[in-house]
Short mmCIF file of C-alpha atoms in Angstrom, two decimals:
data_model
loop_
_atom_site.label_atom_id
_atom_site.label_comp_id
_atom_site.label_asym_id
_atom_site.label_seq_id
_atom_site.Cartn_x
_atom_site.Cartn_y
_atom_site.Cartn_z
CA MET C 1 24.25 -13.60 4.44
CA SER C 2 22.90 -13.00 7.93
CA SER C 3 19.36 -13.91 8.98
CA THR C 4 16.40 -12.50 7.17
CA PRO C 5 15.47 -9.01 8.28
CA THR C 6 12.03 -8.03 9.59
CA SER C 7 10.01 -4.86 9.35
CA ALA C 8 11.56 -3.76 12.72
CA ASP C 9 15.05 -3.58 11.18
CA ALA C 10 16.61 -0.46 9.70
CA CYS C 11 15.50 0.40 6.13
CA LEU C 12 19.10 0.03 4.89
CA SER C 13 19.51 -3.58 6.07
CA ILE C 14 16.09 -4.54 4.60
CA VAL C 15 17.07 -2.90 1.24
CA HIS C 16 20.47 -4.71 1.28
CA SER C 17 18.79 -8.09 1.92
CA LEU C 18 16.19 -7.59 -0.76
CA LEU C 19 18.75 -6.29 -3.28
CA CYS C 20 20.63 -9.64 -2.94
CA HIS C 21 17.64 -11.33 -4.55
CA ARG C 22 17.39 -9.20 -7.68
CA GLN C 23 17.44 -11.09 -11.02
CA GLY C 24 19.81 -8.80 -13.01
CA GLY C 25 18.13 -6.96 -15.84
CA GLU C 26 17.91 -3.46 -14.29
CA SER C 27 21.18 -1.86 -13.16
CA GLU C 28 22.00 -2.34 -9.53
CA SER C 29 21.67 1.42 -8.82
CA PHE C 30 18.18 1.54 -10.37
CA ALA C 31 17.10 -1.61 -8.40
CA LYS C 32 18.52 -0.17 -5.22
CA ARG C 33 16.62 3.15 -5.67
CA ALA C 34 13.37 1.32 -6.50
CA ILE C 35 13.71 -1.03 -3.49
CA GLU C 36 14.59 1.90 -1.16
CA SER C 37 11.55 3.81 -2.34
CA LEU C 38 9.35 0.77 -1.67
CA VAL C 39 10.73 -0.04 1.82
CA LYS C 40 10.35 3.62 2.87
CA LYS C 41 6.68 3.56 1.73
CA LEU C 42 6.04 0.28 3.60
CA LYS C 43 7.88 1.27 6.81
CA GLU C 44 4.56 2.34 8.42
CA LYS C 45 2.85 -0.84 7.18
CA ARG C 46 4.87 -3.48 9.01
CA GLU C 47 2.72 -6.46 8.16
CA GLU C 48 2.97 -5.69 4.41
CA LEU C 49 6.70 -5.05 4.68
CA ASP C 50 7.10 -8.45 6.42
CA SER C 51 5.01 -10.00 3.61
CA LEU C 52 7.38 -8.50 0.99
CA ILE C 53 10.43 -9.72 2.82
CA THR C 54 9.04 -13.19 3.23
CA ALA C 55 7.90 -13.32 -0.43
CA ILE C 56 11.25 -12.23 -1.83
CA THR C 57 13.66 -14.07 0.57
CA SER C 58 11.67 -17.36 0.22
CA ASN C 59 11.30 -16.89 -3.55
CA GLY C 60 7.57 -17.19 -3.26
CA ALA C 61 7.71 -20.47 -1.35
CA HIS C 62 5.38 -19.14 1.36
CA PRO C 63 1.98 -17.64 0.47
CA THR C 64 1.99 -13.90 1.39
CA LYS C 65 -0.47 -11.05 1.58
CA CYS C 66 -0.69 -8.13 -0.80
CA VAL C 67 2.08 -5.54 -0.52
CA THR C 68 0.43 -2.23 -1.43
CA ILE C 69 1.47 1.30 -2.33
CA GLN C 70 -0.71 4.29 -3.15
CA ARG C 71 -1.82 4.37 -6.83
CA THR C 72 -0.57 7.50 -8.58
CA LEU C 73 -2.81 9.58 -10.85
CA ASP C 74 -1.37 8.05 -14.04
CA GLY C 75 -0.70 4.71 -12.41
CA ARG C 76 3.01 4.95 -12.87
CA LEU C 77 5.92 5.30 -10.48
CA GLN C 78 9.02 7.37 -11.05
CA VAL C 79 12.31 5.83 -9.97
CA ALA C 80 15.70 7.48 -10.80
CA GLY C 81 14.06 9.66 -13.43
CA ARG C 82 12.31 6.77 -15.18
CA LYS C 83 8.58 6.13 -15.13
CA GLY C 84 7.03 2.74 -15.13
CA PHE C 85 4.19 0.67 -13.69
CA PRO C 86 4.99 -0.26 -10.10
CA HIS C 87 3.99 -3.93 -10.30
CA VAL C 88 6.11 -4.34 -13.48
CA ILE C 89 9.14 -2.56 -11.96
CA TYR C 90 9.20 -4.90 -8.99
CA ALA C 91 8.39 -8.00 -10.96
CA LYS C 92 11.34 -7.16 -13.29
CA ILE C 93 13.68 -6.69 -10.35
CA TRP C 94 12.82 -9.85 -8.50
CA ARG C 95 11.37 -12.35 -11.05
CA TRP C 96 11.60 -11.69 -14.77
CA PRO C 97 14.30 -9.25 -15.88
CA ASP C 98 13.13 -9.33 -19.51
CA LEU C 99 9.45 -8.71 -18.66
CA HIS C 100 7.27 -6.43 -20.75
CA LYS C 101 4.45 -4.45 -19.17
CA ASN C 102 1.63 -6.33 -20.97
CA GLU C 103 2.80 -9.74 -19.81
CA LEU C 104 1.56 -9.71 -16.25
CA LYS C 105 -1.71 -11.23 -15.01
CA HIS C 106 -2.57 -11.11 -11.25
CA VAL C 107 -3.35 -14.31 -9.36
CA LYS C 108 -6.96 -14.74 -8.21
CA TYR C 109 -6.33 -14.13 -4.52
CA CYS C 110 -4.65 -10.73 -5.03
CA GLN C 111 -7.04 -8.08 -3.73
CA TYR C 112 -5.19 -5.01 -4.98
CA ALA C 113 -3.87 -6.06 -8.37
CA PHE C 114 -3.01 -3.21 -10.73
CA ASP C 115 -5.80 -4.12 -13.12
CA LEU C 116 -8.43 -3.92 -10.34
CA LYS C 117 -8.01 -0.11 -10.34
CA CYS C 118 -8.09 0.25 -6.50
CA ASP C 119 -6.62 3.21 -4.70
CA SER C 120 -3.79 0.91 -3.66
CA VAL C 121 -1.68 -1.25 -5.97
CA CYS C 122 -0.19 -4.60 -5.00
CA VAL C 123 3.48 -4.79 -5.93
CA ASN C 124 4.11 -8.32 -4.49
CA PRO C 125 5.86 -9.99 -7.46
CA PHE C 126 4.49 -13.34 -6.43
CA HIS C 127 0.92 -12.06 -6.83
CA TYR C 128 1.48 -11.91 -10.64
CA GLU C 129 2.01 -14.58 -13.24
CA ARG C 130 3.79 -14.06 -16.49
CA VAL C 131 1.69 -14.59 -19.60
CA VAL C 132 3.77 -14.46 -22.80
CA SER C 133 1.79 -13.44 -25.83
CA PRO C 134 2.23 -15.97 -28.65
CA GLY C 135 4.68 -14.95 -31.32
CA ILE C 136 3.52 -13.91 -34.77
#
């Protein structure tokens, strides 16, 4: 694997690098489409794209800023014909492949967490913690 890309690199090489860090769970083609969609949305927001690259390639070892996309009307994102909550989609790809949508809680320093209902939604998977509901 070559050096870590930056926001100045081509979308394709960023997508390829980020795809190498996926955790399984989703099919590779779905993960690739979801990552491509995110990188394209962030291409104009270089600082956020760099935060995403750092967060994913360092596996959350370095604190990073929020990585935001525009909130949709119903709060969901469509990727490859499937709808889902954006923060959940990316947390499943990069952290917890078996995640359920009600198991995420944002960390206190996240300013654009999904639950905060801002116009932008943070999809940085390291800005969320998994809370597993106790079994019955």
